[in-house]
Coordinates of C-alpha atoms in Angstrom, one line a residue:
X1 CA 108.2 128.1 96.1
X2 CA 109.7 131.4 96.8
X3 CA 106.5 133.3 97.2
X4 CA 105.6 130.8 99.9
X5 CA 109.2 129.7 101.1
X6 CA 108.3 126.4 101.0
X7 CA 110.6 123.7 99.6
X8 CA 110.2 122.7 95.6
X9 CA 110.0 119.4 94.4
X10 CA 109.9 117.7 90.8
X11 CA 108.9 114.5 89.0
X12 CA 111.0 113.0 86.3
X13 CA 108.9 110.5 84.5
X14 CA 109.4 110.1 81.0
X15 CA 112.2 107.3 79.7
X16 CA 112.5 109.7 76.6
X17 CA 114.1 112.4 78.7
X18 CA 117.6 113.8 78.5
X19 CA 120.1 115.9 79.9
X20 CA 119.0 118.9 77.9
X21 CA 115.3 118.4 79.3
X22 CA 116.6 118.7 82.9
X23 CA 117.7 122.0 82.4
X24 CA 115.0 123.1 80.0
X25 CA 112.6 122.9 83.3
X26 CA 115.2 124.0 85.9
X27 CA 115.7 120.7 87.5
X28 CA 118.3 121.8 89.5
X29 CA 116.9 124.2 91.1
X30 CA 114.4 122.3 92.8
X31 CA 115.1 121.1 96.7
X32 CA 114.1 117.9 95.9
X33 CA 114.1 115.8 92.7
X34 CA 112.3 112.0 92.3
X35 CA 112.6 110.1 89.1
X36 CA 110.1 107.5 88.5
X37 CA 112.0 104.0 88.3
X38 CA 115.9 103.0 88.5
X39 CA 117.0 103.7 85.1
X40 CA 115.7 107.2 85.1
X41 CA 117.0 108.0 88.4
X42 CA 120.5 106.3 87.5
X43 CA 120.5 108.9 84.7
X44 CA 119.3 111.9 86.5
X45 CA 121.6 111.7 88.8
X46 CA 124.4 112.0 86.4
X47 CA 122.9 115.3 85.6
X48 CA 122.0 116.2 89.0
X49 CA 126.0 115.6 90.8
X50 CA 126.6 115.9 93.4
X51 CA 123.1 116.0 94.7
X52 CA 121.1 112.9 94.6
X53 CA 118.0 112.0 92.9
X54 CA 115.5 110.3 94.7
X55 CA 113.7 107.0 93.4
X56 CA 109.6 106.8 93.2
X57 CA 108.6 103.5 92.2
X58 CA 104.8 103.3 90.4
X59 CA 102.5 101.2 92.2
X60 CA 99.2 99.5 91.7
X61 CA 96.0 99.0 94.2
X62 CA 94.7 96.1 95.8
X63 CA 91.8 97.3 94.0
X64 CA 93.9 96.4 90.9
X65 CA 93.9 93.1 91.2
X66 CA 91.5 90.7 89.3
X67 CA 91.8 86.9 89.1
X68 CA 93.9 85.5 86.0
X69 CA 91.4 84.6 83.0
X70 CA 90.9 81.3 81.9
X71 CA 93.6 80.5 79.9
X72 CA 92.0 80.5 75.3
X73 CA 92.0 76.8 74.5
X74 CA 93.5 77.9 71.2
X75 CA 95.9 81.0 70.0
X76 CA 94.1 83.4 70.1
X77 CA 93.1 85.4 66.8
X78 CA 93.0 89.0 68.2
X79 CA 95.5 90.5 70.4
X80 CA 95.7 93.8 72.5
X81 CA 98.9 96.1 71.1
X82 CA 99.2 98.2 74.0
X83 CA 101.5 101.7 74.0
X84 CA 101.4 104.6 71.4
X85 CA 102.6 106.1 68.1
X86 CA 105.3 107.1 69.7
X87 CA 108.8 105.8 68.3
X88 CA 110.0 104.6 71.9
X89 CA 107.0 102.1 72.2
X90 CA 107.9 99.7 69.2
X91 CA 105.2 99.3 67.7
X92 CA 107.3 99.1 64.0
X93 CA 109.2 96.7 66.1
X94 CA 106.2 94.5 66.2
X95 CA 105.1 95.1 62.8
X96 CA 108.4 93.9 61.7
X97 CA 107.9 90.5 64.2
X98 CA 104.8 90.3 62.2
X99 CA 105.7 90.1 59.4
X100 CA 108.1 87.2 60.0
X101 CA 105.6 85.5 61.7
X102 CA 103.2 85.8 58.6
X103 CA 106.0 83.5 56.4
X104 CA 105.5 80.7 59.1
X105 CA 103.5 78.2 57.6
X106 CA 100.3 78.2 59.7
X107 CA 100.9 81.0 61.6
X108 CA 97.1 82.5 61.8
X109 CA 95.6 85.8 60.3
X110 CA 95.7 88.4 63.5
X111 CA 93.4 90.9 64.1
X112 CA 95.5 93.4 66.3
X113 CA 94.0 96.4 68.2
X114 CA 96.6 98.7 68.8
X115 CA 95.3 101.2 71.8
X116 CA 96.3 104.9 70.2
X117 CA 96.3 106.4 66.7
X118 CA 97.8 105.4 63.0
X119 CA 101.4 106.7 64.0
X120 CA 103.4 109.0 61.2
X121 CA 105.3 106.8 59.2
X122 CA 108.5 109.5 59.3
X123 CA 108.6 109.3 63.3
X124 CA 107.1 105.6 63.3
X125 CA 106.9 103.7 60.6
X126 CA 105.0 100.1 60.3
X127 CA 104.9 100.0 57.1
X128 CA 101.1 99.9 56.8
X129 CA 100.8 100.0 53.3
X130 CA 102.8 96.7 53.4
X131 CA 100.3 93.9 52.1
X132 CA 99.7 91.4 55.3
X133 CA 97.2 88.9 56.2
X134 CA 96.8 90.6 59.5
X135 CA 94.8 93.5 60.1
X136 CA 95.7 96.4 62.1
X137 CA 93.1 98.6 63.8
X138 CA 93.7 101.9 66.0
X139 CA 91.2 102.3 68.8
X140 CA 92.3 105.3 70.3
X141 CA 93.0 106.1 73.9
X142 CA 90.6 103.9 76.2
X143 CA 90.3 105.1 79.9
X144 CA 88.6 102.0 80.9
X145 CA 91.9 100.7 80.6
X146 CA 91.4 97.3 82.7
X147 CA 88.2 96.7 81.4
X148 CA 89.7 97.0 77.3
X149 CA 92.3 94.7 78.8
X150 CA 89.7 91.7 80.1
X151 CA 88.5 91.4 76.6
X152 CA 91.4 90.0 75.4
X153 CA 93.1 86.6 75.9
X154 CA 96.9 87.7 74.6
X155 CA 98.3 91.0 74.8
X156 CA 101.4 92.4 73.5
X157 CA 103.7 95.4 74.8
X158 CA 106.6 95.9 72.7
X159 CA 108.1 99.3 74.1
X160 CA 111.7 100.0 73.5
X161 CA 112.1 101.9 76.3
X162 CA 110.2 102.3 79.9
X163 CA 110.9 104.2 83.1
X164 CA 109.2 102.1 84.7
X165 CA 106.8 100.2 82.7
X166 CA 103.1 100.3 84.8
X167 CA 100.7 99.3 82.0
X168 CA 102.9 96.3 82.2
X169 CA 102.3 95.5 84.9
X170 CA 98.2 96.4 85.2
X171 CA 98.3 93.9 82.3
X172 CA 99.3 91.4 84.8
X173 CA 97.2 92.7 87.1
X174 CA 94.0 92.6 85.5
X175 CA 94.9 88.8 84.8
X176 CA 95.2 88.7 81.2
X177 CA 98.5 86.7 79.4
X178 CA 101.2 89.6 78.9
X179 CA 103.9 89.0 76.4
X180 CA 106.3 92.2 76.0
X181 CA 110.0 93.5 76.3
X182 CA 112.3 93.2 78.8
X183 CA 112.3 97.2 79.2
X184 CA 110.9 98.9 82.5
X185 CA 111.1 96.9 85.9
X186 CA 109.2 93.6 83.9
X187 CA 111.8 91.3 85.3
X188 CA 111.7 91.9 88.1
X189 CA 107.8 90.6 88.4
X190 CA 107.4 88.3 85.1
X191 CA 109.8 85.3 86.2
X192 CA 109.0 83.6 82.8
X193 CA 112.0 84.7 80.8
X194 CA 109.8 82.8 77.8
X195 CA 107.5 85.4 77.9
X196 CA 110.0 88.2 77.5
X197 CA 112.0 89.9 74.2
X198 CA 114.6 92.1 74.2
X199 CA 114.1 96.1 72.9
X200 CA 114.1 96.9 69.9
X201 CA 114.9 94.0 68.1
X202 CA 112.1 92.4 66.2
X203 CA 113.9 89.1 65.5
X204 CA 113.8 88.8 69.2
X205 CA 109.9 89.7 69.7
X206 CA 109.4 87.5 66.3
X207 CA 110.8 84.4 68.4
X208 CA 109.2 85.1 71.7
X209 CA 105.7 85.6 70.1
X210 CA 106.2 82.3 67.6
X211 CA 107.2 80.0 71.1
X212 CA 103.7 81.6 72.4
X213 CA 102.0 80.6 69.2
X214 CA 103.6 77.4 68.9
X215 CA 103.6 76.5 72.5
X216 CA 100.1 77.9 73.6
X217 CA 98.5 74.8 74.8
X218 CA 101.4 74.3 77.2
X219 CA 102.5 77.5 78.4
X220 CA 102.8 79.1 82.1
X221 CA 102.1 82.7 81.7
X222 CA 103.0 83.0 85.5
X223 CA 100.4 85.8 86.3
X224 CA 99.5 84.5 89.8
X225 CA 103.4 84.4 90.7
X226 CA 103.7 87.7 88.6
X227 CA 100.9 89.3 90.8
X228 CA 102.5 88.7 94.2
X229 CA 105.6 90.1 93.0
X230 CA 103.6 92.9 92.0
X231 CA 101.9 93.4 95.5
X232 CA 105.1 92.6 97.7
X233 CA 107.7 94.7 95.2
X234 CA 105.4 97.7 93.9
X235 CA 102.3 98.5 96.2
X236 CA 101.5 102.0 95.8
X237 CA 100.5 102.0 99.6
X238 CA 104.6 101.3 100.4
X239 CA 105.6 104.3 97.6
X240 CA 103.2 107.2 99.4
X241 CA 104.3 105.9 102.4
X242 CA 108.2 106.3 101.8
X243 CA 107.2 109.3 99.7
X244 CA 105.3 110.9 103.0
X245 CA 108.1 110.3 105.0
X246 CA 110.3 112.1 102.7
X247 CA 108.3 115.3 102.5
X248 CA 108.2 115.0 106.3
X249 CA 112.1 115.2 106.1
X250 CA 112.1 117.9 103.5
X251 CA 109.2 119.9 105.7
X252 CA 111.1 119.5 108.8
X253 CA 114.5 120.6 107.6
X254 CA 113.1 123.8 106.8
X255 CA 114.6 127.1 108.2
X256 CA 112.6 128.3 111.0
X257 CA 110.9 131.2 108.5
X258 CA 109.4 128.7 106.8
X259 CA 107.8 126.9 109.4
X260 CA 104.1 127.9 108.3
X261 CA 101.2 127.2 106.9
X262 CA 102.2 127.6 103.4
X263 CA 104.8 124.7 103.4
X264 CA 102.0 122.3 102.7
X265 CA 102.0 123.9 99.2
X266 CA 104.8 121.0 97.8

């Protein structure tokens, strides 16, 4: 940004970052900073007084879009466990739901695909050795993401933490019954509260998952409603627009010495 005197500008994206992180990549020193959804940005700009932090909201496609699957006439007995091995996605939050579930009588023997590798059991630990009736399997990182998605008829997210939350959302998206934590911007686009847990908390997700289970027959999974929240709140079209504008702004306010070529480096 010096060698071109053009202005610098950062992404904050990840909900595991912290104060000390900021500084580690000389955040401040950037002209302009964008963190990707409202509770990174409220926490950025804590570190970032008395300059603001801008906001950058993910967004999805038209292209995105698919129409909502017919609906399994029974529970179904595989589900899609979407996130990582990474502590802040829960996935030991879901193996602990699990395994309340299991001492239901007549709650079914799952076969759950979770969508990374087996996690370390001293960062996250699911207690795999644990003797269950259901069956986990790791199936790595899938870049066909909405196509892994469309060959499932439940899926679960049960992150403890989310910047934003988009593979929430292309769950929705792609038209496939979603259940998952209230973490990220879910709320604001999944108006069935039924269909939501709170973070970390497994009691919580053991509940919300045995009202699905028990309740399957009968339940609105409110993806059609969730989808046009989805277009009208978080279109990626409306997010490069404000984002162009911005840069625009930045570009413009420029000193006159910088008023070349180069600029278009950001």
């Amino acid at each position: 940004g010096q060698a071109l005197k053009a202005p610098r500008v950062i992404f904050l994206r990840s909900s595991e970052m912290v104060c000390r992180d900021f500084y580690k990549y000389m955040g401040h020193r950037f002209d302009r900073v964008y963190a990707v959804g409202e509770t990174l940005q409220r926490r950025a700009t804590e570190w970032f007084l008395p300059r603001t932090v801008g906001l950058l909201q993910d967004g999805l496609n038209q292209a995105d879009f698919h129409s909502p699957k017919r609906i399994a006439a029974e529970f179904p007995s595989r589900l899609l466990v979407v996130g990582s091995d990474s502590p802040y996605k829960g996935w030991q939050d879901f193996a602990a739901a699990l395994d309340r579930l299991e001492a239901e009588p007549g709650f079914p023997a799952l076969t759950l695909d979770c969508t990374g590798s087996p996690p370390d059991p001293q960062v996250t630990d699911m207690r795999l050795g644990k003797q269950r009736r259901g069956k986990f399997n790791f199936i790595g990182r899938v870049e066909q993401f909405v196509e892994l998605v469309r060959g499932y008829d439940l899926v679960i997210h049960p992150s403890r933490e989310e910047s934003f939350g988009l593979a929430m959302l292309e769950v929705l998206a792609a038209g496939v019954p979603l259940v998952c934590s209230r973490a990220g911007v879910i709320e604001r686009v999944q108006e069935n509260g039924a269909l939501l847990f709170e973070p970390n908390d497994p009691a919580s997700q053991a509940e919300t998952l045995r009202h699905v289970w028990r309740n399957w027959g009968r339940m609105d999974f409110g993806i059609e409603r969730s989808q046009e929240n989805i277009r009208r709140l978080f279109s990626i079209q409306s997010t490069a627009a404000a984002l162009v504008r911005d840069f625009g702004q930045l570009i413009g306010a420029a000193p006159p010495e910088r008023e070349t070529g180069d600029r278009l480096a950001i």
